[in-house]
PDB file of C-alpha atoms in Angstrom:
ATOM      1  CA  MET A   1      10.874  -6.055 -95.481  1.00 91.00           C
ATOM      2  CA  ASP A   2       8.655  -4.291 -93.990  1.00 96.00           C
ATOM      3  CA  ARG A   3       5.166  -5.976 -92.089  1.00 95.00           C
ATOM      4  CA  THR A   4       1.988  -4.577 -90.631  1.00 95.00           C
ATOM      5  CA  GLY A   5       0.102  -5.340 -88.417  1.00 93.00           C
ATOM      6  CA  VAL A   6       1.738  -6.834 -85.636  1.00 95.00           C
ATOM      7  CA  ILE A   7       2.328  -4.658 -83.470  1.00 97.00           C
ATOM      8  CA  THR A   8       0.635  -1.771 -81.929  1.00 95.00           C
ATOM      9  CA  PHE A   9       2.500   1.438 -79.525  1.00 94.00           C
ATOM     10  CA  GLN A  10      -0.439   2.754 -77.342  1.00 94.00           C
ATOM     11  CA  GLY A  11      -2.933   1.043 -79.791  1.00 94.00           C
ATOM     12  CA  GLY A  12      -1.521   2.988 -82.842  1.00 95.00           C
ATOM     13  CA  ALA A  13      -0.205   0.925 -85.727  1.00 97.00           C
ATOM     14  CA  LEU A  14       4.120   0.660 -85.849  1.00 97.00           C
ATOM     15  CA  THR A  15       5.883  -1.133 -89.057  1.00 97.00           C
ATOM     16  CA  LEU A  16       8.122  -3.581 -88.407  1.00 98.00           C
ATOM     17  CA  THR A  17      11.143  -3.660 -90.994  1.00 97.00           C
ATOM     18  CA  GLY A  18      13.851  -7.278 -91.395  1.00 97.00           C
ATOM     19  CA  ASN A  19      14.100 -10.564 -91.958  1.00 96.00           C
ATOM     20  CA  GLU A  20      11.577 -12.297 -90.242  1.00 96.00           C
ATOM     21  CA  VAL A  21      12.792 -14.895 -88.076  1.00 97.00           C
ATOM     22  CA  LYS A  22      11.262 -18.392 -86.927  1.00 97.00           C
ATOM     23  CA  VAL A  23      11.043 -21.103 -84.122  1.00 98.00           C
ATOM     24  CA  GLY A  24      13.473 -24.207 -85.750  1.00 98.00           C
ATOM     25  CA  GLY A  25      15.318 -21.942 -87.891  1.00 98.00           C
ATOM     26  CA  LYS A  26      18.707 -21.160 -87.559  1.00 98.00           C
ATOM     27  CA  ALA A  27      19.391 -17.903 -85.370  1.00 98.00           C
ATOM     28  CA  PRO A  28      20.594 -15.084 -87.458  1.00 98.00           C
ATOM     29  CA  ASP A  29      24.298 -13.403 -86.138  1.00 97.00           C
ATOM     30  CA  PHE A  30      24.548 -10.020 -85.089  1.00 98.00           C
ATOM     31  CA  THR A  31      26.839  -7.352 -83.988  1.00 98.00           C
ATOM     32  CA  LEU A  32      26.698  -5.298 -81.035  1.00 98.00           C
ATOM     33  CA  MET A  33      28.043  -3.454 -78.893  1.00 98.00           C
ATOM     34  CA  ASP A  34      28.845  -4.279 -75.130  1.00 97.00           C
ATOM     35  CA  ASN A  35      29.160  -1.810 -72.436  1.00 96.00           C
ATOM     36  CA  ALA A  36      32.697  -0.950 -73.113  1.00 95.00           C
ATOM     37  CA  LEU A  37      31.753  -0.351 -76.474  1.00 96.00           C
ATOM     38  CA  GLY A  38      32.895  -3.846 -77.768  1.00 97.00           C
ATOM     39  CA  ALA A  39      32.164  -5.390 -80.466  1.00 98.00           C
ATOM     40  CA  VAL A  40      29.630  -8.848 -79.594  1.00 97.00           C
ATOM     41  CA  THR A  41      27.965 -11.386 -81.515  1.00 98.00           C
ATOM     42  CA  LEU A  42      26.329 -14.716 -81.564  1.00 98.00           C
ATOM     43  CA  LYS A  43      29.756 -16.477 -81.391  1.00 97.00           C
ATOM     44  CA  ASP A  44      30.639 -15.462 -78.748  1.00 97.00           C
ATOM     45  CA  PHE A  45      27.714 -17.486 -76.907  1.00 97.00           C
ATOM     46  CA  ALA A  46      28.980 -20.505 -78.251  1.00 96.00           C
ATOM     47  CA  GLY A  47      27.443 -24.048 -76.655  1.00 96.00           C
ATOM     48  CA  LYS A  48      24.917 -21.442 -74.176  1.00 96.00           C
ATOM     49  CA  THR A  49      21.501 -21.322 -74.466  1.00 95.00           C
ATOM     50  CA  LYS A  50      20.720 -17.912 -75.066  1.00 95.00           C
ATOM     51  CA  ILE A  51      17.351 -15.627 -73.455  1.00 95.00           C
ATOM     52  CA  ILE A  52      17.601 -12.207 -75.789  1.00 96.00           C
ATOM     53  CA  SER A  53      15.211  -9.596 -74.295  1.00 96.00           C
ATOM     54  CA  VAL A  54      14.636  -6.959 -76.274  1.00 97.00           C
ATOM     55  CA  THR A  55      13.307  -3.820 -74.877  1.00 96.00           C
ATOM     56  CA  PRO A  56      12.972  -0.807 -76.699  1.00 95.00           C
ATOM     57  CA  SER A  57      14.573   1.272 -74.086  1.00 93.00           C
ATOM     58  CA  LEU A  58      15.736   0.815 -70.374  1.00 88.00           C
ATOM     59  CA  ASP A  59      14.727   4.190 -69.546  1.00 86.00           C
ATOM     60  CA  THR A  60      10.691   3.260 -69.347  1.00 86.00           C
ATOM     61  CA  PRO A  61       9.330   1.338 -66.675  1.00 80.00           C
ATOM     62  CA  VAL A  62       8.152  -1.963 -68.419  1.00 82.00           C
ATOM     63  CA  CYS A  63      11.777  -2.720 -70.271  1.00 83.00           C
ATOM     64  CA  ASP A  64      13.251  -1.939 -66.704  1.00 80.00           C
ATOM     65  CA  ALA A  65      11.359  -4.415 -64.819  1.00 85.00           C
ATOM     66  CA  GLN A  66      11.707  -6.593 -67.808  1.00 84.00           C
ATOM     67  CA  LEU A  67      15.768  -6.289 -67.279  1.00 84.00           C
ATOM     68  CA  ARG A  68      14.985  -7.123 -63.488  1.00 82.00           C
ATOM     69  CA  LYS A  69      12.772 -10.232 -64.255  1.00 84.00           C
ATOM     70  CA  PHE A  70      15.569 -11.240 -67.148  1.00 83.00           C
ATOM     71  CA  ASN A  71      18.382 -10.255 -64.585  1.00 76.00           C
ATOM     72  CA  GLU A  72      16.959 -12.227 -61.571  1.00 81.00           C
ATOM     73  CA  GLU A  73      16.088 -15.475 -63.657  1.00 80.00           C
ATOM     74  CA  ALA A  74      20.058 -15.484 -65.202  1.00 75.00           C
ATOM     75  CA  ALA A  75      21.038 -15.317 -61.706  1.00 73.00           C
ATOM     76  CA  LYS A  76      19.848 -18.825 -60.873  1.00 80.00           C
ATOM     77  CA  SER A  77      20.589 -20.087 -64.662  1.00 78.00           C
ATOM     78  CA  GLY A  78      23.168 -22.279 -64.396  1.00 77.00           C
ATOM     79  CA  SER A  79      27.059 -21.417 -66.724  1.00 82.00           C
ATOM     80  CA  ASP A  80      25.201 -22.621 -69.986  1.00 90.00           C
ATOM     81  CA  VAL A  81      22.781 -20.369 -70.135  1.00 91.00           C
ATOM     82  CA  VAL A  82      23.159 -16.396 -70.828  1.00 93.00           C
ATOM     83  CA  VAL A  83      20.942 -13.127 -70.958  1.00 92.00           C
ATOM     84  CA  LEU A  84      20.743 -10.818 -73.122  1.00 96.00           C
ATOM     85  CA  ASN A  85      19.090  -7.751 -73.189  1.00 95.00           C
ATOM     86  CA  VAL A  86      19.403  -5.986 -76.328  1.00 98.00           C
ATOM     87  CA  SER A  87      17.633  -2.342 -76.819  1.00 97.00           C
ATOM     88  CA  MET A  88      19.093   0.435 -79.012  1.00 98.00           C
ATOM     89  CA  ASP A  89      19.775   2.654 -75.809  1.00 96.00           C
ATOM     90  CA  LEU A  90      23.473   3.655 -75.771  1.00 97.00           C
ATOM     91  CA  PRO A  91      26.049   1.752 -74.169  1.00 97.00           C
ATOM     92  CA  PHE A  92      27.124   4.200 -71.760  1.00 96.00           C
ATOM     93  CA  ALA A  93      22.971   4.350 -70.827  1.00 95.00           C
ATOM     94  CA  ASN A  94      22.828   0.768 -70.424  1.00 94.00           C
ATOM     95  CA  ALA A  95      25.634   0.470 -68.377  1.00 95.00           C
ATOM     96  CA  ARG A  96      24.626   3.980 -65.702  1.00 92.00           C
ATOM     97  CA  PHE A  97      21.403   1.805 -66.012  1.00 89.00           C
ATOM     98  CA  CYS A  98      23.104  -1.797 -64.127  1.00 89.00           C
ATOM     99  CA  ALA A  99      25.410  -0.127 -61.916  1.00 90.00           C
ATOM    100  CA  ALA A 100      22.252   1.861 -60.960  1.00 91.00           C
ATOM    101  CA  ALA A 101      19.233  -0.823 -60.574  1.00 89.00           C
ATOM    102  CA  GLY A 102      22.605  -4.215 -59.477  1.00 88.00           C
ATOM    103  CA  ILE A 103      21.932  -5.847 -63.117  1.00 87.00           C
ATOM    104  CA  SER A 104      24.788  -8.037 -63.385  1.00 86.00           C
ATOM    105  CA  ALA A 105      23.645 -11.554 -64.197  1.00 84.00           C
ATOM    106  CA  ALA A 106      21.846 -10.356 -67.687  1.00 88.00           C
ATOM    107  CA  LYS A 107      24.201  -8.703 -70.201  1.00 93.00           C
ATOM    108  CA  THR A 108      22.756  -5.545 -71.864  1.00 96.00           C
ATOM    109  CA  LEU A 109      24.291  -5.098 -75.441  1.00 98.00           C
ATOM    110  CA  SER A 110      22.985  -2.207 -77.894  1.00 98.00           C
ATOM    111  CA  ASP A 111      22.294  -1.959 -81.455  1.00 98.00           C
ATOM    112  CA  TYR A 112      22.416   1.191 -81.777  1.00 97.00           C
ATOM    113  CA  LYS A 113      25.350   1.517 -84.194  1.00 96.00           C
ATOM    114  CA  ASP A 114      24.072  -0.729 -87.144  1.00 94.00           C
ATOM    115  CA  ALA A 115      20.659  -2.286 -86.709  1.00 97.00           C
ATOM    116  CA  SER A 116      21.905  -5.256 -87.261  1.00 97.00           C
ATOM    117  CA  PHE A 117      20.323  -7.500 -83.874  1.00 98.00           C
ATOM    118  CA  GLY A 118      16.726  -5.542 -85.442  1.00 98.00           C
ATOM    119  CA  LEU A 119      17.040  -6.184 -89.335  1.00 98.00           C
ATOM    120  CA  ASN A 120      17.983  -9.993 -88.889  1.00 98.00           C
ATOM    121  CA  TYR A 121      15.841 -11.131 -86.239  1.00 98.00           C
ATOM    122  CA  GLY A 122      13.084  -8.172 -88.193  1.00 98.00           C
ATOM    123  CA  VAL A 123      12.750  -6.286 -84.700  1.00 98.00           C
ATOM    124  CA  LEU A 124      13.001  -2.550 -86.051  1.00 98.00           C
ATOM    125  CA  ILE A 125      10.294  -0.509 -85.556  1.00 98.00           C
ATOM    126  CA  LYS A 126      10.584   1.586 -88.605  1.00 97.00           C
ATOM    127  CA  GLU A 127       8.802   4.691 -87.653  1.00 97.00           C
ATOM    128  CA  LEU A 128      10.821   5.187 -84.739  1.00 96.00           C
ATOM    129  CA  ARG A 129      14.358   3.503 -85.573  1.00 97.00           C
ATOM    130  CA  LEU A 130      14.134   1.623 -81.481  1.00 97.00           C
ATOM    131  CA  LEU A 131      13.548  -2.156 -81.513  1.00 98.00           C
ATOM    132  CA  THR A 132       9.783  -3.633 -80.403  1.00 97.00           C
ATOM    133  CA  ARG A 133       9.060  -5.873 -77.500  1.00 96.00           C
ATOM    134  CA  ALA A 134      10.402  -9.306 -77.792  1.00 97.00           C
ATOM    135  CA  ILE A 135      12.268 -12.039 -76.391  1.00 96.00           C
ATOM    136  CA  PHE A 136      13.994 -15.625 -78.043  1.00 97.00           C
ATOM    137  CA  VAL A 137      14.845 -18.175 -76.719  1.00 96.00           C
ATOM    138  CA  VAL A 138      18.518 -19.343 -78.961  1.00 97.00           C
ATOM    139  CA  ASP A 139      19.733 -23.009 -77.740  1.00 96.00           C
ATOM    140  CA  LYS A 140      23.410 -24.992 -78.113  1.00 96.00           C
ATOM    141  CA  ASN A 141      22.843 -25.164 -81.557  1.00 97.00           C
ATOM    142  CA  ASP A 142      21.616 -21.939 -82.207  1.00 97.00           C
ATOM    143  CA  VAL A 143      18.962 -22.929 -83.440  1.00 97.00           C
ATOM    144  CA  ILE A 144      15.524 -20.897 -82.811  1.00 98.00           C
ATOM    145  CA  LYS A 145      13.586 -22.409 -80.224  1.00 97.00           C
ATOM    146  CA  TYR A 146      11.032 -19.808 -78.790  1.00 97.00           C
ATOM    147  CA  ILE A 147       9.692 -16.186 -80.084  1.00 98.00           C
ATOM    148  CA  GLU A 148       7.333 -13.931 -78.570  1.00 97.00           C
ATOM    149  CA  ILE A 149       6.732 -10.974 -80.176  1.00 97.00           C
ATOM    150  CA  VAL A 150       4.578  -8.842 -77.744  1.00 97.00           C
ATOM    151  CA  PRO A 151       1.824  -7.141 -79.838  1.00 96.00           C
ATOM    152  CA  GLU A 152       1.366  -4.048 -77.528  1.00 96.00           C
ATOM    153  CA  VAL A 153       5.082  -2.415 -77.670  1.00 95.00           C
ATOM    154  CA  THR A 154       4.053  -0.764 -73.745  1.00 95.00           C
ATOM    155  CA  ASN A 155       2.965  -4.443 -72.501  1.00 94.00           C
ATOM    156  CA  PRO A 156       5.376  -7.388 -71.072  1.00 93.00           C
ATOM    157  CA  PRO A 157       6.355 -10.501 -72.399  1.00 94.00           C
ATOM    158  CA  ASP A 158       5.139 -13.766 -71.100  1.00 93.00           C
ATOM    159  CA  TYR A 159       7.932 -14.003 -69.106  1.00 89.00           C
ATOM    160  CA  SER A 160       7.216 -18.324 -67.998  1.00 89.00           C
ATOM    161  CA  LYS A 161       6.817 -19.167 -71.194  1.00 92.00           C
ATOM    162  CA  ALA A 162      10.076 -18.041 -72.667  1.00 90.00           C
ATOM    163  CA  LEU A 163      12.021 -19.471 -69.150  1.00 88.00           C
ATOM    164  CA  ALA A 164      10.222 -22.825 -69.766  1.00 88.00           C
ATOM    165  CA  ALA A 165      11.475 -22.777 -73.466  1.00 90.00           C
ATOM    166  CA  ALA A 166      15.230 -21.730 -72.392  1.00 88.00           C
ATOM    167  CA  LYS A 167      14.586 -25.007 -69.670  1.00 85.00           C
TER     168      LYS A 167
END
């Protein structure tokens, strides 16, 4: 399912493809790759509140800042909260970024293989095959509590609203 009029990139309209999810709905499953090329699914985080930070690429300043901010917040959160950063970046690039930036509390996960997260959460940019900037907060019962799809991909998300929703 394609959606237009939701996001722009440097002012130009783009198309989101995939299933649109809603607050109050059950979080769809996904299969992502961790930095060691292991498959990770929603079930791997069962019983935890999940802050899912979605970025187009960690090789850009806004994405870099977004992961650093959520890593800082993850370090302060208890063991019942997990911060996941999902992008199309390859696991090798994610590992290199985390090592260079000192990212240890947030988990970087890659959707490069089959775009299951992008399609299941409706955040795959059709024209670029990248994920749009978004935040999802999913509670311990896998119910979606908060969604922000940032209208202009080059702008940062509203960190305070996402963090408030995770509390």
